[in-house]
PDB file of C-alpha atoms in Angstrom:
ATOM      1  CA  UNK P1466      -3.968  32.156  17.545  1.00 27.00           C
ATOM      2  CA  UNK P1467      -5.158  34.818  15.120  1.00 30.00           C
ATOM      3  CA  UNK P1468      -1.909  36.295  14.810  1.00 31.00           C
ATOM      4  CA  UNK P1469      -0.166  32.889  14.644  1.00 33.00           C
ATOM      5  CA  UNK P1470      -2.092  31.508  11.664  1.00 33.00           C
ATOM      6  CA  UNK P1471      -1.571  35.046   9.622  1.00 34.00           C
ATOM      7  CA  UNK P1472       2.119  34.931  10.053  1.00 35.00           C
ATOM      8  CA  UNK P1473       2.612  31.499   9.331  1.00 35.00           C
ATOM      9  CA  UNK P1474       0.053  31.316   6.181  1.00 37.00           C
ATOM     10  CA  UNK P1475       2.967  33.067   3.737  1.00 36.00           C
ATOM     11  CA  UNK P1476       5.732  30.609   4.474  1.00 40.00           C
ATOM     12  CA  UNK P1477       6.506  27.364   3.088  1.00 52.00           C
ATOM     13  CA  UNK P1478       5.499  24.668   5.090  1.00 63.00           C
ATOM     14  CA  UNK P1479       7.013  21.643   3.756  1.00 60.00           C
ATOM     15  CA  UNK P1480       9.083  21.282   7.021  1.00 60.00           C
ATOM     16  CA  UNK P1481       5.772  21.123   9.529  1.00 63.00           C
ATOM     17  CA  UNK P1482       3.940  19.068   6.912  1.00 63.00           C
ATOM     18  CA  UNK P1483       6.744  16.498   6.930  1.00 72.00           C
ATOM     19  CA  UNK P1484       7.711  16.530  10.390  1.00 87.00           C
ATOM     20  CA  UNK P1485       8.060  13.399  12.030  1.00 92.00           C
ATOM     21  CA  UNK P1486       4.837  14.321  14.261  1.00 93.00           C
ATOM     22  CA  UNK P1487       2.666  15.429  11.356  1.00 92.00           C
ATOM     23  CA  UNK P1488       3.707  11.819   9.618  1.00 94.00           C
ATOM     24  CA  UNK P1489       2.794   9.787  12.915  1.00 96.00           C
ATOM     25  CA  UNK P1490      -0.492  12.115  12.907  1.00 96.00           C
ATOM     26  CA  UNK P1491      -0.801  11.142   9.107  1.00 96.00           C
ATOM     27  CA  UNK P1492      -0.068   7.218  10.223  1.00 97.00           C
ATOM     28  CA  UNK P1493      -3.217   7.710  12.707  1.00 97.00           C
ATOM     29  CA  UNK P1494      -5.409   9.320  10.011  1.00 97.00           C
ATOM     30  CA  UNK P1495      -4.637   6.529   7.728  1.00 98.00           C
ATOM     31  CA  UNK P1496      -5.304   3.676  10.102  1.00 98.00           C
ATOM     32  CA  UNK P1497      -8.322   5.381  11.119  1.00 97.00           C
ATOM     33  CA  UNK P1498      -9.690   5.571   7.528  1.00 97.00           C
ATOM     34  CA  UNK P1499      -7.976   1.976   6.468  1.00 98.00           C
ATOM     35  CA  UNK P1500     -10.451   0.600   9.693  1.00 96.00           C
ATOM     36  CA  UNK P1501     -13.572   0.666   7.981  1.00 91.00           C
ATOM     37  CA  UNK P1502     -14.980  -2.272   5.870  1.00 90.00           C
ATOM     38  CA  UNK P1503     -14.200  -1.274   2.722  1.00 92.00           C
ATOM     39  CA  UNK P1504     -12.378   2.222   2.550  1.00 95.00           C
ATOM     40  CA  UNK P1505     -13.220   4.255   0.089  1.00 95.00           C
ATOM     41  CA  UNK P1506      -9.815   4.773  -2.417  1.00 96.00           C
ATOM     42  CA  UNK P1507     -11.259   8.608  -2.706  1.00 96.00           C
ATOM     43  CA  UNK P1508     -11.055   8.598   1.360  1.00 96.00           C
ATOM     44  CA  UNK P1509      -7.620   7.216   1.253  1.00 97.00           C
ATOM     45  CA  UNK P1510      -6.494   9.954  -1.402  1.00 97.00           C
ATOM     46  CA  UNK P1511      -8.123  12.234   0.773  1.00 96.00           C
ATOM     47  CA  UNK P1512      -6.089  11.865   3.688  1.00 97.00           C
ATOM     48  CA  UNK P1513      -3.026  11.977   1.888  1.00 96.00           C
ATOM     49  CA  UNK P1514      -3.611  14.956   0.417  1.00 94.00           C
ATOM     50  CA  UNK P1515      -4.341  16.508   3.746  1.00 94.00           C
ATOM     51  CA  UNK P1516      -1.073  15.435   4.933  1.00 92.00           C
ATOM     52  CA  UNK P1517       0.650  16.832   1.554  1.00 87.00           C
ATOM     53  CA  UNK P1518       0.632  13.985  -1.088  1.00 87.00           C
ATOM     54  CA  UNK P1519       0.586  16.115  -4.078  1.00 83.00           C
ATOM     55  CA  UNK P1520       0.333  14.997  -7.741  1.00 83.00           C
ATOM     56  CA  UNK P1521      -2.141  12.700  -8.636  1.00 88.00           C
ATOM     57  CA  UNK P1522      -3.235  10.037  -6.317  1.00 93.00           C
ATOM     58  CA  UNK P1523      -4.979   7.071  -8.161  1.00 92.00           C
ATOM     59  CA  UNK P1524      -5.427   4.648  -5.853  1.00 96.00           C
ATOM     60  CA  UNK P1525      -7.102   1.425  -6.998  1.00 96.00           C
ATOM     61  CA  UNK P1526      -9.319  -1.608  -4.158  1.00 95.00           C
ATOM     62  CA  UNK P1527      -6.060  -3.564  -4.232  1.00 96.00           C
ATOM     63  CA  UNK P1528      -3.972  -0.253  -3.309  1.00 97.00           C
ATOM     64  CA  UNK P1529      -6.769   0.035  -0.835  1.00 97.00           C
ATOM     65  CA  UNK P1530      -6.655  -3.718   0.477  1.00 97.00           C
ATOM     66  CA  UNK P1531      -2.945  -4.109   1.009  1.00 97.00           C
ATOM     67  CA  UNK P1532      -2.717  -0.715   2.688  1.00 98.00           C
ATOM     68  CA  UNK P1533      -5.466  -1.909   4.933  1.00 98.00           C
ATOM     69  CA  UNK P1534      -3.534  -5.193   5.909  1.00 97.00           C
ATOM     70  CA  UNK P1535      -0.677  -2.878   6.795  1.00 97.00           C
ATOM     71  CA  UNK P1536      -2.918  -0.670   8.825  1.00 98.00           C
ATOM     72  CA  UNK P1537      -3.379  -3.775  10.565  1.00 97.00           C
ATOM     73  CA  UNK P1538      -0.191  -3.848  12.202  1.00 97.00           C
ATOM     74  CA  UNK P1539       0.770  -0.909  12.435  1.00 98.00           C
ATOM     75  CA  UNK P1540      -2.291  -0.703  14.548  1.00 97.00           C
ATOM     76  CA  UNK P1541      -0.399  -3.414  17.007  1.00 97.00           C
ATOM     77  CA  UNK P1542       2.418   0.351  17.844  1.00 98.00           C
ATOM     78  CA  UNK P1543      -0.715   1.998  19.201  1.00 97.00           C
ATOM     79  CA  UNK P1544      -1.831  -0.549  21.528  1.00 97.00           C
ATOM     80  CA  UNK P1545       1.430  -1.122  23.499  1.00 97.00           C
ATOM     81  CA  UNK P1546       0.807  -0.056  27.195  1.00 95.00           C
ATOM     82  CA  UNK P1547       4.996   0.672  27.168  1.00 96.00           C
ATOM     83  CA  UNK P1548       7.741   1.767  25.216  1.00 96.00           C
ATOM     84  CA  UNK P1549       9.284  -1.325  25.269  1.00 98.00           C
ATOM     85  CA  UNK P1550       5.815  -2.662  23.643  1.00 98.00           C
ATOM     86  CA  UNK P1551       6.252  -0.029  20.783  1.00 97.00           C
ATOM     87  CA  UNK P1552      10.097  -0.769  20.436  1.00 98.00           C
ATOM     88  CA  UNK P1553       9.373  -4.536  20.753  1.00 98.00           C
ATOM     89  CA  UNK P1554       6.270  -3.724  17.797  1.00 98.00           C
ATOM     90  CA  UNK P1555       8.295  -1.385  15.690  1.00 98.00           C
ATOM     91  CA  UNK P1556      11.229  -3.733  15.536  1.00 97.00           C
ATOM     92  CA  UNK P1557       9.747  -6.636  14.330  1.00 97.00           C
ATOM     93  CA  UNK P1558       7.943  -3.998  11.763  1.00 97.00           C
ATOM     94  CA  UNK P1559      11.528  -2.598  10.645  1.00 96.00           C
ATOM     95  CA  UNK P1560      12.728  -5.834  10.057  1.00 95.00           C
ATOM     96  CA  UNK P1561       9.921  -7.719   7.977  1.00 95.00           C
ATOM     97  CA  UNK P1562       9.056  -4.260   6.295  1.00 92.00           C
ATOM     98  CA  UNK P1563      11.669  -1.722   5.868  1.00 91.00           C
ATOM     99  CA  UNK P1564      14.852  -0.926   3.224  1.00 90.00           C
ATOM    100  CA  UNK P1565      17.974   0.507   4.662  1.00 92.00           C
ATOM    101  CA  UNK P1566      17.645   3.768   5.295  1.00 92.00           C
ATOM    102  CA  UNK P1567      18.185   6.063   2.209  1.00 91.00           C
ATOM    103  CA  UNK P1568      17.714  10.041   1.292  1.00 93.00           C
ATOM    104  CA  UNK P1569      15.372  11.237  -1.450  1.00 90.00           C
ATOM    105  CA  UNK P1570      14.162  14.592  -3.113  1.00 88.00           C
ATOM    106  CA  UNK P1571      11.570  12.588  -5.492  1.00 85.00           C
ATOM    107  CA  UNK P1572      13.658  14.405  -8.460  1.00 88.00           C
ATOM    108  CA  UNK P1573      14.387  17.463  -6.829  1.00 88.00           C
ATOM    109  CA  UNK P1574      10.692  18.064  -6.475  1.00 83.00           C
ATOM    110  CA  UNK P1575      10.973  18.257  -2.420  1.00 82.00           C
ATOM    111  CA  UNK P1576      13.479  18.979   0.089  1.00 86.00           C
ATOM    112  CA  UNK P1577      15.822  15.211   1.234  1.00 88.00           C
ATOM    113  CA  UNK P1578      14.466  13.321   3.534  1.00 86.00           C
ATOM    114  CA  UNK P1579      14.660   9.665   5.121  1.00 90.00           C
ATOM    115  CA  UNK P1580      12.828   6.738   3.308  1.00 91.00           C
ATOM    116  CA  UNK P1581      12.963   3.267   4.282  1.00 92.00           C
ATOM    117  CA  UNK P1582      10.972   1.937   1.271  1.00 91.00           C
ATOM    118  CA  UNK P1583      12.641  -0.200  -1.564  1.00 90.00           C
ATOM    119  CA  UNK P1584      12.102   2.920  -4.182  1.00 88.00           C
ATOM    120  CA  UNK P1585      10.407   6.413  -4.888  1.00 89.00           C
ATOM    121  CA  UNK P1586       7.723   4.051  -6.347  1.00 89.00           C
ATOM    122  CA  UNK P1587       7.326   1.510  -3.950  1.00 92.00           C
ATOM    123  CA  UNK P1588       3.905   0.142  -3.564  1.00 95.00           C
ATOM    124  CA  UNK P1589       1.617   2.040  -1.044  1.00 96.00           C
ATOM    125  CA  UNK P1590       1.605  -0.511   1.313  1.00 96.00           C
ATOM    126  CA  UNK P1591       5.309  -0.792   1.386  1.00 96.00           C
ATOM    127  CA  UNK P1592       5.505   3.101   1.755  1.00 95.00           C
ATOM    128  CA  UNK P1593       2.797   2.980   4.696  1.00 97.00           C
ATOM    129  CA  UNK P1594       4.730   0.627   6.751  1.00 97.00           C
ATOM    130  CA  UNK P1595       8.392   1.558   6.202  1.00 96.00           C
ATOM    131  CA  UNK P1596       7.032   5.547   6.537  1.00 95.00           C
ATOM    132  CA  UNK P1597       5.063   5.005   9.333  1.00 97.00           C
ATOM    133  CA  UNK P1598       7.551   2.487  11.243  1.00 97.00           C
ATOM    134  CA  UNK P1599       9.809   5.739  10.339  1.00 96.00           C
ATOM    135  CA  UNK P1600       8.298   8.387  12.607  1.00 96.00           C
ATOM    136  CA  UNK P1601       6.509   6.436  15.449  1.00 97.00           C
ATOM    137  CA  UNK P1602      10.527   5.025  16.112  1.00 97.00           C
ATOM    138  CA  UNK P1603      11.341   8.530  16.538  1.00 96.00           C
ATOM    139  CA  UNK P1604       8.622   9.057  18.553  1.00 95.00           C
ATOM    140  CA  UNK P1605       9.510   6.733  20.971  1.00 96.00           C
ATOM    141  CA  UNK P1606      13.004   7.403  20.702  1.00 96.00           C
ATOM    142  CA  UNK P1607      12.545  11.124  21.439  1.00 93.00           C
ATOM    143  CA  UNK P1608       9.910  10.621  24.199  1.00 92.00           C
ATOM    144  CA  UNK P1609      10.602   7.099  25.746  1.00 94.00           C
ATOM    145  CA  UNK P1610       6.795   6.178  25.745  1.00 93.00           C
ATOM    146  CA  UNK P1611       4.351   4.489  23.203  1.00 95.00           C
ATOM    147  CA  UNK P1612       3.411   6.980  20.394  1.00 95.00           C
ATOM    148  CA  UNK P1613      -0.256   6.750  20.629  1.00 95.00           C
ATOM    149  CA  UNK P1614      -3.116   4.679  22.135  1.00 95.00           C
ATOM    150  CA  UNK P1615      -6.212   3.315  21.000  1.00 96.00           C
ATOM    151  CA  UNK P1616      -9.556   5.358  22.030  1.00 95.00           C
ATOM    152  CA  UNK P1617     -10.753   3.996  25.429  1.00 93.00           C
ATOM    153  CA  UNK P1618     -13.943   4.553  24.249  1.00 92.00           C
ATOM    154  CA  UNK P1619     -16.286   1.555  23.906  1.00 87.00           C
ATOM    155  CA  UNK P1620     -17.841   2.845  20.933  1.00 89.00           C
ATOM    156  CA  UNK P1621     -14.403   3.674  19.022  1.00 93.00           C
ATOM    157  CA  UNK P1622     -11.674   2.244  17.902  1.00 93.00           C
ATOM    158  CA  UNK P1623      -9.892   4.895  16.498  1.00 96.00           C
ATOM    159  CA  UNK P1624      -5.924   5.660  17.132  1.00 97.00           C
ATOM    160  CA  UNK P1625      -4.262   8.590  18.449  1.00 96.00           C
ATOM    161  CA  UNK P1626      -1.270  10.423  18.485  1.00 95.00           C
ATOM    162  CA  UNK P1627      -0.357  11.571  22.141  1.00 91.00           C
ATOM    163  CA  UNK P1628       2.009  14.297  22.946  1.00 77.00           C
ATOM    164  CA  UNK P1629       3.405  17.010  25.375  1.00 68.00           C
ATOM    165  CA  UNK P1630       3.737  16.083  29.094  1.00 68.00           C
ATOM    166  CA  UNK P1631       0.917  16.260  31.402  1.00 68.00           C
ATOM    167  CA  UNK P1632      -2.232  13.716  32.080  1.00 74.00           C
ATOM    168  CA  UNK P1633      -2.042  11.161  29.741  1.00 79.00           C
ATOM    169  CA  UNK P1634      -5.149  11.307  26.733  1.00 85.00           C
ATOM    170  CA  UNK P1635      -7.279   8.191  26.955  1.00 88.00           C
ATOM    171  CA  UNK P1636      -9.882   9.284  24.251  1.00 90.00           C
ATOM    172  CA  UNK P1637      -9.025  10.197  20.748  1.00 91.00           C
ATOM    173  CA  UNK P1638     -11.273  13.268  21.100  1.00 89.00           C
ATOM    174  CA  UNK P1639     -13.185  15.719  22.838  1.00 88.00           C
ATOM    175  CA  UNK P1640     -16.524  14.219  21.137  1.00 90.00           C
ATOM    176  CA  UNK P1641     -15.420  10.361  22.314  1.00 91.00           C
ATOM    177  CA  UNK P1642     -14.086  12.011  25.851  1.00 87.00           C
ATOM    178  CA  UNK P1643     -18.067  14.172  26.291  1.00 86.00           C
ATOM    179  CA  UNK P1644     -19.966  10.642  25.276  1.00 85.00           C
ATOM    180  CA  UNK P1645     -17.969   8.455  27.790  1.00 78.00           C
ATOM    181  CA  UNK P1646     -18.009  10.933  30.551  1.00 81.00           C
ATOM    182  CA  UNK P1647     -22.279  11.432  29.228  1.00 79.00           C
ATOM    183  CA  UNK P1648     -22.586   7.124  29.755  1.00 75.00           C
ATOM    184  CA  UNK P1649     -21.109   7.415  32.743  1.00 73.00           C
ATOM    185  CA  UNK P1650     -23.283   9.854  34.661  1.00 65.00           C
ATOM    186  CA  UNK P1651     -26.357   8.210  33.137  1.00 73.00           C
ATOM    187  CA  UNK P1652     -24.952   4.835  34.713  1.00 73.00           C
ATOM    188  CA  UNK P1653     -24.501   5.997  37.964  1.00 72.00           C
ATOM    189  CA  UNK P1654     -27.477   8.057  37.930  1.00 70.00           C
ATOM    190  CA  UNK P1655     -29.524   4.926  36.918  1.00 67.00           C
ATOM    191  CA  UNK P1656     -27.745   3.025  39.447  1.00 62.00           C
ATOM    192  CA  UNK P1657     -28.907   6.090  41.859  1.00 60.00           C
ATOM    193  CA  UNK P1658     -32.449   5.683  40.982  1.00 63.00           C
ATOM    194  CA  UNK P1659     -32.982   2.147  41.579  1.00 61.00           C
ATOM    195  CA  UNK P1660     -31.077   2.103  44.747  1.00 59.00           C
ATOM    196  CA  UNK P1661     -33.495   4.645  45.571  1.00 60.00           C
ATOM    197  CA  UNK P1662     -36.928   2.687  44.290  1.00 55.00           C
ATOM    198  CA  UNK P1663     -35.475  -0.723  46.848  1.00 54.00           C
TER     199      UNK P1663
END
């Protein structure tokens, strides 16, 4: 891993920061963040820039608000059980939300790539929906499956990406995974122990 991060640390990573999985990852992150109360605008920014907004992000509560409400919905992608859920999700989403498809640098300031937003300066909302609708229609395009799940944690609600083959992820990480599989010994230990004192 070493090795992998020292070779790749000199190259221009535009393409892996705006692959369609790093965008759906993005999506998650922003959902996640867009979940709580009253998200923080600095929060928001935050995640954006960790997913390669650049340039000055000045988000303001209303930003905040109406990227929340379409957090909302796109939050409806994650909990289909089956592609045809997503599809079925993701349609209705394209069709109330998104443009026609269209290719932008922003100015010649990154590589062309897909939008389905109105314009390079479409609201935040707008670009949240038609961006995200975007890559998770890939996603279950290329894979034939949902594009992420909803923690089965009790105590989370946070979405997911999943990938790869293999057992499919229920939790949305290791820490949510540890504390369900910790509640669950406890139960059955505690159900142990009173069988026990009958």
């Amino acid at each position: 891993m070493r090795y992998i991060a020292q070779v790749f640390s000199h190259i221009d990573d535009w393409s892996t920061r705006h692959s369609v999985l790093a965008m759906a990852r993005r999506t998650a992150a922003l959902i996640n963040v867009l979940d709580a109360d009253r998200p923080d605008p600095s929060e928001v920014a935050d995640v954006l820039r960790s997913y390669g907004e650049t340039g000055e992000i000045a988000l303001t509560t209303h930003d905040v608000a109406a990227m929340r409400a379409a957090a909302a919905v796109l939050r409806e992608v994650f909990s289909a059980e089956t592609a045809d859920g997503a599809a079925a999700h993701l349609n209705r989403l394209l069709g109330e939300h998104a443009g026609p498809l269209r290719l932008t640098s922003h100015g010649g300031s990154s590589p062309w790539h897909p939008h389905l937003d109105s314009d390079d300066d479409a609201p935040w909302d707008e670009w949240l929906l038609a961006s995200s609708c975007l890559a998770l229609a890939v996603l279950v395009w290329d894979r034939q499956r949902p594009p992420g799940r909803i923690c089965t944690s009790s105590s989370c609600r946070n979405v997911f990406v999943t990938q790869g083959s293999g057992p499919e992820r229920r939790y949305c990480s290791r820490r949510c995974a540890t504390r369900e599989r910790v509640s669950a010994h406890r139960r059955s230990r505690s159900g142990e122990q009173s069988g026990e004192t009958e």
